[in-house]
Tab-separated table of C-alpha atoms in Angstrom:
chain	number	residue	atom	x	y	z
A	1	MET	CA	-33.745	-47.763	24.189
A	2	ALA	CA	-33.609	-51.066	22.802
A	3	ASN	CA	-36.966	-52.226	21.487
A	4	SER	CA	-38.355	-55.460	22.464
A	5	GLY	CA	-39.409	-56.616	18.598
A	6	LEU	CA	-39.050	-59.773	16.671
A	7	ASN	CA	-35.264	-59.116	16.036
A	8	LEU	CA	-34.018	-59.742	19.211
A	9	LEU	CA	-31.457	-62.951	18.831
A	10	TRP	CA	-30.963	-63.831	22.220
A	11	GLU	CA	-30.235	-62.735	25.771
A	12	GLU	CA	-27.350	-63.385	28.260
A	13	ALA	CA	-26.692	-63.488	31.929
A	14	ILE	CA	-23.632	-61.158	32.598
A	15	SER	CA	-22.162	-61.156	35.914
A	16	HIS	CA	-19.832	-58.618	35.962
A	17	PRO	CA	-16.850	-58.168	38.859
A	18	HIS	CA	-17.889	-54.678	39.137
A	19	TYR	CA	-21.354	-53.838	37.837
A	20	GLY	CA	-23.132	-56.948	39.003
A	21	ASP	CA	-25.602	-58.982	37.497
A	22	TYR	CA	-27.439	-57.596	34.389
A	23	THR	CA	-28.985	-59.029	31.084
A	24	GLN	CA	-27.195	-58.478	27.620
A	25	ARG	CA	-29.789	-58.538	24.750
A	26	VAL	CA	-28.475	-59.293	21.539
A	27	TYR	CA	-30.149	-58.060	18.086
A	28	GLU	CA	-29.928	-58.576	14.873
A	29	ASP	CA	-28.480	-55.036	13.698
A	30	VAL	CA	-27.771	-51.854	15.377
A	31	GLU	CA	-30.958	-50.080	14.625
A	32	ASP	CA	-33.156	-52.960	16.486
A	33	ALA	CA	-30.274	-52.617	19.425
A	34	GLY	CA	-31.384	-49.070	19.429
A	35	HIS	CA	-27.948	-47.662	18.996
A	36	LEU	CA	-27.931	-44.132	17.942
A	37	PRO	CA	-25.146	-42.750	15.043
A	38	LEU	CA	-22.187	-41.156	16.518
A	39	ALA	CA	-21.987	-37.448	15.719
A	40	THR	CA	-19.987	-38.101	12.499
A	41	GLY	CA	-23.398	-39.085	10.833
A	42	GLY	CA	-22.758	-42.827	11.439
A	43	THR	CA	-19.395	-42.785	9.503
A	44	TYR	CA	-17.505	-44.310	12.146
A	45	GLY	CA	-20.613	-46.713	13.502
A	46	TRP	CA	-23.063	-46.341	16.518
A	47	GLY	CA	-23.396	-45.430	19.987
A	48	MET	CA	-24.686	-47.537	22.590
A	49	PRO	CA	-28.348	-45.975	23.952
A	50	ASN	CA	-26.702	-47.255	27.649
A	51	ASP	CA	-24.409	-49.149	29.328
A	52	PRO	CA	-23.647	-49.995	33.162
A	53	PRO	CA	-20.388	-47.631	33.519
A	54	THR	CA	-22.592	-44.771	31.924
A	55	ALA	CA	-25.613	-45.450	34.082
A	56	GLU	CA	-23.595	-45.740	37.198
A	57	PHE	CA	-21.458	-42.684	36.551
A	58	VAL	CA	-24.194	-40.245	35.672
A	59	GLY	CA	-26.782	-41.636	38.218
A	60	ASP	CA	-24.427	-39.976	40.715
A	61	ALA	CA	-25.195	-36.686	39.199
A	62	ALA	CA	-27.812	-35.208	41.658
A	63	GLY	CA	-26.579	-31.749	42.916
A	64	LYS	CA	-23.471	-32.147	41.278
A	65	VAL	CA	-21.566	-30.362	38.192
A	66	LEU	CA	-21.051	-32.717	35.265
A	67	MET	CA	-19.030	-31.833	32.321
A	68	ASP	CA	-19.335	-33.776	29.072
A	69	VAL	CA	-16.317	-33.876	26.384
A	70	GLY	CA	-17.730	-34.987	22.869
A	71	THR	CA	-21.204	-34.345	23.888
A	72	GLY	CA	-22.846	-35.696	20.514
A	73	LEU	CA	-26.666	-35.678	20.934
A	74	GLY	CA	-26.404	-35.743	24.422
A	75	HIS	CA	-28.937	-38.560	25.026
A	76	ALA	CA	-26.528	-40.963	26.991
A	77	THR	CA	-24.943	-38.081	29.385
A	78	VAL	CA	-26.444	-34.663	29.396
A	79	LEU	CA	-29.872	-35.284	29.492
A	80	PRO	CA	-29.835	-38.408	31.929
A	81	ALA	CA	-27.421	-36.134	34.077
A	82	LEU	CA	-30.191	-33.573	34.012
A	83	GLU	CA	-33.021	-35.694	34.740
A	84	ASN	CA	-30.880	-36.897	37.700
A	85	GLY	CA	-30.956	-33.225	39.251
A	86	ALA	CA	-27.668	-32.380	38.218
A	87	ALA	CA	-27.003	-28.729	39.473
A	88	ALA	CA	-25.241	-27.899	36.402
A	89	VAL	CA	-24.241	-29.731	32.901
A	90	TYR	CA	-21.531	-28.422	30.598
A	91	ALA	CA	-21.888	-30.012	27.144
A	92	THR	CA	-18.664	-29.439	24.519
A	93	ASP	CA	-18.967	-30.596	21.048
A	94	VAL	CA	-17.475	-29.447	17.625
A	95	SER	CA	-21.115	-29.739	15.854
A	96	GLU	CA	-23.469	-26.933	16.494
A	97	GLY	CA	-26.444	-29.068	15.241
A	98	ASN	CA	-26.091	-31.062	18.418
A	99	PHE	CA	-26.911	-28.831	20.571
A	100	ALA	CA	-30.584	-27.437	19.251
A	101	ASP	CA	-32.259	-30.618	20.238
A	102	MET	CA	-30.580	-30.949	23.595
A	103	ARG	CA	-31.821	-27.269	24.850
A	104	GLN	CA	-35.432	-28.208	23.638
A	105	ARG	CA	-35.270	-31.463	25.873
A	106	ALA	CA	-33.714	-29.600	28.514
A	107	GLU	CA	-36.146	-26.962	28.403
A	108	ALA	CA	-39.050	-29.529	28.391
A	109	MET	CA	-37.818	-31.072	31.095
A	110	GLY	CA	-37.643	-27.969	33.230
A	111	CYS	CA	-33.781	-27.664	33.209
A	112	GLY	CA	-32.814	-25.503	30.680
A	113	ASP	CA	-30.691	-23.120	33.233
A	114	ALA	CA	-28.680	-26.059	34.039
A	115	LEU	CA	-27.748	-26.740	30.588
A	116	HIS	CA	-24.531	-24.777	29.357
A	117	LYS	CA	-23.003	-25.590	26.003
A	118	GLN	CA	-19.767	-24.632	24.457
A	119	LEU	CA	-18.799	-24.969	20.603
A	120	LEU	CA	-15.004	-26.636	20.315
A	121	ASP	CA	-13.014	-26.344	17.324
A	122	ALA	CA	-12.137	-30.026	15.620
A	123	GLY	CA	-8.724	-29.518	16.529
A	124	TRP	CA	-8.821	-28.582	19.738
A	125	TRP	CA	-6.965	-31.546	21.128
A	126	ASP	CA	-4.180	-31.430	18.593
A	127	ARG	CA	-2.362	-28.322	20.052
A	128	PRO	CA	0.832	-28.749	22.018
A	129	LEU	CA	0.375	-29.427	25.682
A	130	SER	CA	-0.067	-25.959	27.901
A	131	LYS	CA	2.491	-24.701	29.881
A	132	ARG	CA	-0.291	-23.495	32.290
A	133	PRO	CA	-3.435	-25.541	31.549
A	134	THR	CA	-6.809	-24.399	32.479
A	135	VAL	CA	-10.228	-25.542	31.130
A	136	ALA	CA	-10.300	-22.621	28.856
A	137	THR	CA	-6.812	-23.074	27.519
A	138	VAL	CA	-6.948	-26.974	26.910
A	139	LEU	CA	-10.297	-26.755	25.018
A	140	GLY	CA	-9.074	-23.634	23.179
A	141	ALA	CA	-12.464	-22.066	23.446
A	142	LEU	CA	-12.607	-18.408	22.487
A	143	ALA	CA	-16.086	-17.914	24.211
A	144	THR	CA	-15.745	-19.070	27.779
A	145	ALA	CA	-19.197	-17.886	29.170
A	146	ASP	CA	-20.309	-21.443	28.843
A	147	LEU	CA	-17.347	-23.388	30.397
A	148	PRO	CA	-17.094	-24.253	33.990
A	149	ALA	CA	-14.443	-22.349	36.246
A	150	ASP	CA	-11.528	-24.492	37.055
A	151	GLY	CA	-11.775	-26.870	39.958
A	152	SER	CA	-15.468	-27.076	40.121
A	153	VAL	CA	-16.615	-29.909	38.052
A	154	ASP	CA	-17.551	-33.461	39.919
A	155	LEU	CA	-17.970	-35.531	36.801
A	156	LEU	CA	-16.170	-35.330	33.591
A	157	VAL	CA	-17.123	-37.747	30.681
A	158	ALA	CA	-15.573	-38.668	27.400
A	159	ARG	CA	-17.616	-40.924	25.854
A	160	HIS	CA	-16.840	-42.300	22.181
A	161	SER	CA	-14.460	-39.756	21.563
A	162	LEU	CA	-10.791	-40.451	22.811
A	163	GLN	CA	-10.736	-43.281	20.530
A	164	PHE	CA	-10.353	-41.091	17.644
A	165	GLY	CA	-7.163	-39.448	18.797
A	166	ASP	CA	-3.606	-40.443	19.498
A	167	PRO	CA	-1.720	-40.865	22.709
A	168	SER	CA	-1.066	-37.149	22.675
A	169	THR	CA	-4.775	-36.122	22.347
A	170	VAL	CA	-5.299	-38.320	25.570
A	171	LEU	CA	-2.887	-36.367	27.605
A	172	ARG	CA	-4.601	-33.199	26.515
A	173	PHE	CA	-7.710	-34.906	28.181
A	174	PHE	CA	-5.821	-35.661	31.214
A	175	ASP	CA	-4.559	-31.999	31.585
A	176	LEU	CA	-8.269	-30.836	31.269
A	177	ALA	CA	-9.684	-33.523	34.061
A	178	ALA	CA	-6.634	-31.906	36.412
A	179	ALA	CA	-7.909	-28.348	35.382
A	180	ALA	CA	-11.509	-29.077	35.500
A	181	LEU	CA	-12.463	-31.494	38.679
A	182	LYS	CA	-12.815	-30.874	42.341
A	183	PRO	CA	-10.467	-32.450	44.480
A	184	GLY	CA	-12.066	-35.957	44.660
A	185	GLY	CA	-13.932	-35.273	41.392
A	186	GLN	CA	-13.698	-38.101	38.699
A	187	ALA	CA	-13.333	-38.534	35.102
A	188	MET	CA	-14.759	-41.197	33.232
A	189	ALA	CA	-13.847	-42.331	29.576
A	190	ILE	CA	-15.356	-45.102	27.491
A	191	ASN	CA	-13.468	-46.580	24.271
A	192	PHE	CA	-16.570	-47.633	22.732
A	193	THR	CA	-15.324	-50.457	20.207
A	194	PRO	CA	-17.577	-52.122	17.666
A	195	PHE	CA	-14.155	-51.770	15.759
A	196	THR	CA	-12.828	-54.653	18.051
A	197	HIS	CA	-15.035	-56.648	15.720
A	198	TYR	CA	-13.240	-55.181	12.623
A	199	MET	CA	-9.890	-55.512	14.189
A	200	HIS	CA	-10.604	-59.260	14.808
A	201	GLN	CA	-12.004	-59.832	11.569
A	202	PHE	CA	-8.865	-58.279	9.889
A	203	ASP	CA	-6.953	-61.171	10.174
A	204	ASN	CA	-8.863	-63.641	12.522
A	205	GLY	CA	-7.587	-62.068	15.716
A	206	ARG	CA	-3.640	-61.884	15.107
A	207	THR	CA	-3.559	-57.909	15.116
A	208	MET	CA	-5.438	-57.938	18.299
A	209	ARG	CA	-3.254	-60.399	20.051
A	210	ARG	CA	-0.427	-58.273	18.759
A	211	ILE	CA	-1.717	-55.165	20.185
A	212	ALA	CA	-2.383	-56.854	23.481
A	213	ASP	CA	1.314	-57.678	24.046
A	214	LEU	CA	2.135	-54.642	22.778
A	215	ASN	CA	0.182	-52.638	25.214
A	216	TRP	CA	1.789	-54.775	27.993
A	217	ASP	CA	5.151	-53.505	26.651
A	218	TYR	CA	4.060	-50.033	26.775
A	219	ALA	CA	2.554	-50.205	30.456
A	220	ALA	CA	6.179	-51.738	31.315
A	221	GLY	CA	8.131	-48.868	29.849
A	222	ASP	CA	9.361	-50.976	27.328
A	223	SER	CA	8.070	-49.328	24.364
A	224	ASP	CA	7.162	-45.764	23.126
A	225	LEU	CA	3.648	-46.244	22.003
A	226	PRO	CA	0.896	-48.337	22.729
A	227	GLY	CA	0.364	-51.022	20.559
A	228	GLY	CA	-3.460	-50.103	19.868
A	229	TYR	CA	-2.515	-46.835	18.251
A	230	LEU	CA	-3.329	-47.516	14.969
A	231	HIS	CA	-1.819	-45.200	11.914
A	232	PRO	CA	-0.404	-46.232	8.846
A	233	THR	CA	3.012	-44.741	9.459
A	234	GLU	CA	3.412	-44.061	13.110
A	235	GLY	CA	1.508	-46.880	14.921
A	236	TYR	CA	3.112	-50.439	15.496
A	237	MET	CA	0.884	-51.893	13.168
A	238	HIS	CA	0.907	-49.798	10.259
A	239	HIS	CA	-2.618	-50.215	9.705
A	240	SER	CA	-5.481	-47.515	9.846
A	241	LEU	CA	-8.943	-47.695	11.070
A	242	ALA	CA	-10.010	-47.205	7.296
A	243	GLU	CA	-8.208	-50.547	6.382
A	244	LEU	CA	-9.502	-52.446	9.219
A	245	MET	CA	-13.123	-51.336	8.503
A	246	GLY	CA	-12.863	-51.975	4.926
A	247	LYS	CA	-13.692	-48.397	4.454
A	248	ALA	CA	-11.406	-46.679	2.002
A	249	GLU	CA	-13.590	-43.550	2.442
A	250	LEU	CA	-12.287	-42.936	5.759
A	251	ALA	CA	-8.346	-42.532	4.951
A	252	THR	CA	-8.584	-38.705	4.486
A	253	GLY	CA	-7.614	-35.788	7.055
A	254	GLN	CA	-7.231	-36.836	10.546
A	255	ASP	CA	-9.735	-39.679	10.012
A	256	TYR	CA	-6.876	-42.384	9.990
A	257	ARG	CA	-6.130	-42.523	13.646
A	258	PHE	CA	-7.364	-44.716	16.115
A	259	LEU	CA	-6.707	-45.504	19.680
A	260	PHE	CA	-7.481	-49.174	21.102
A	261	PHE	CA	-7.625	-49.309	25.025
A	262	ASP	CA	-7.026	-51.418	27.530
A	263	GLU	CA	-6.237	-51.676	31.058
A	264	HIS	CA	-2.341	-51.483	29.962
A	265	THR	CA	-2.811	-48.574	27.667
A	266	VAL	CA	-4.329	-46.531	30.665
A	267	VAL	CA	-1.401	-47.605	32.851
A	268	GLY	CA	1.211	-46.273	30.168
A	269	LEU	CA	-0.629	-43.017	29.263
A	270	LEU	CA	-1.011	-41.796	32.530
A	271	ARG	CA	2.814	-42.383	33.274
A	272	ASP	CA	3.781	-40.418	30.135
A	273	TRP	CA	1.349	-37.534	31.243
A	274	VAL	CA	2.979	-37.518	34.897
A	275	ARG	CA	6.121	-37.256	32.988
A	276	SER	CA	4.975	-34.567	30.943
A	277	ARG	CA	3.603	-32.377	33.689
A	278	GLN	CA	6.772	-32.684	36.125
A	279	GLU	CA	8.999	-31.378	32.649
A	280	ARG	CA	6.246	-28.677	32.679
A	281	GLY	CA	6.768	-28.091	36.409
A	282	LEU	CA	3.485	-28.922	37.139
A	283	ASP	CA	1.726	-31.190	39.962
A	284	ALA	CA	0.025	-34.579	38.473
A	285	PRO	CA	-2.854	-34.962	40.815
A	286	LEU	CA	-4.654	-37.744	38.925
A	287	VAL	CA	-4.706	-41.503	39.675
A	288	ILE	CA	-6.445	-44.518	38.046
A	289	ALA	CA	-9.914	-45.067	40.258
A	290	GLY	CA	-10.971	-48.012	37.908
A	291	ARG	CA	-10.468	-49.819	34.670
A	292	ASN	CA	-12.394	-52.612	33.162
A	293	PHE	CA	-13.824	-53.865	29.926
A	294	PHE	CA	-17.688	-54.386	29.981
A	295	ALA	CA	-20.301	-55.839	27.724
A	296	PRO	CA	-23.603	-53.113	27.003
A	297	SER	CA	-26.940	-54.155	28.066
A	298	SER	CA	-28.000	-54.092	24.210
A	299	ILE	CA	-25.716	-54.818	21.431
A	300	ALA	CA	-25.766	-55.615	17.802
A	301	LYS	CA	-24.720	-59.112	16.613
A	302	VAL	CA	-22.180	-57.771	14.190
A	303	ASN	CA	-20.204	-56.443	17.525
A	304	LYS	CA	-20.556	-59.765	19.511
A	305	LEU	CA	-17.081	-61.441	19.244
A	306	VAL	CA	-18.793	-64.841	20.135
A	307	GLU	CA	-16.309	-66.914	17.866
A	308	ASP	CA	-13.599	-65.552	20.194
A	309	ASP	CA	-13.828	-66.502	23.788
A	310	ALA	CA	-10.717	-64.560	24.554
A	311	HIS	CA	-12.620	-61.299	23.828
A	312	ALA	CA	-16.434	-62.247	24.374
A	313	ASN	CA	-18.028	-59.439	26.241
A	314	LYS	CA	-14.515	-57.077	25.887
A	315	GLU	CA	-15.997	-54.885	23.004
A	316	ASN	CA	-15.617	-51.990	25.428
A	317	PHE	CA	-13.491	-50.473	27.941
A	318	VAL	CA	-13.791	-48.075	30.491
A	319	PHE	CA	-11.581	-46.096	32.708
A	320	THR	CA	-11.967	-43.719	35.599
A	321	LEU	CA	-9.653	-40.849	36.868
A	322	GLN	CA	-9.835	-39.308	40.543
A	323	LYS	CA	-8.156	-36.123	41.430
A	324	GLN	CA	-6.326	-36.168	44.566
A	325	SER	CA	-6.240	-33.214	46.731
């Protein structure tokens, strides 16, 4: 939770077309805002402690089955879902250490039996798309005792995770949603982007504007990749996340990948997924149920693009998919 100490810089009234009226509090730094390090130990930055889309999504968890991909510490989704009376919560992550505190807290709430955890291999989403995708085959999990049955999940969450992949990893997440969700079930993903600040700062917004134009072309079918796919050789921009952040130490392994989302990105990615399902002889039961930018209720000054009205309160993007019958 954001504290109410002396480092609160200002408060701003937000009137959002979907989430309604709420107050955004801007703090001097991330610690004051109550942000927590991402599961990478803060290498990539900090995660929002709370935000309107997650509060709305998890607030609907009573009596339902929720699955979280890239759980991290579970403070934003897993534990609130248990508190809200979820029938079962399936937490998946690539770090075993993230589960210990989660289990202890769930047991303290008397919800230990409702919490299921599954350790994933770090490269689970980099394998080719399956011809017969199930929850187990998509996740590549060796032990399936703590995975939900296919078609049993009401709510699927990917928060702070898809942005560190590429277009093909998102298609794999769509496969997971199609396999895991019940008819009528929903999947939500948040592209948490304090990195928007770095992209803007890199060249005073020129890269961001170019990305927006390329994403429009991608949605229209006029380009093969979304403009927001940052990669030193594969992406249109030929910039890596390490370059934009000024952190050369990130340019190792797969850490050079980053995918900035906007509404046109999701349209193009879903179209590509539908095409891939047709090629695999599979139905494509997902539709876009919602997509919008939002500002979190608590934020650090470094993430606030106050110098650019075009991007103010657009640090983050959320989209929701629904599985049709």
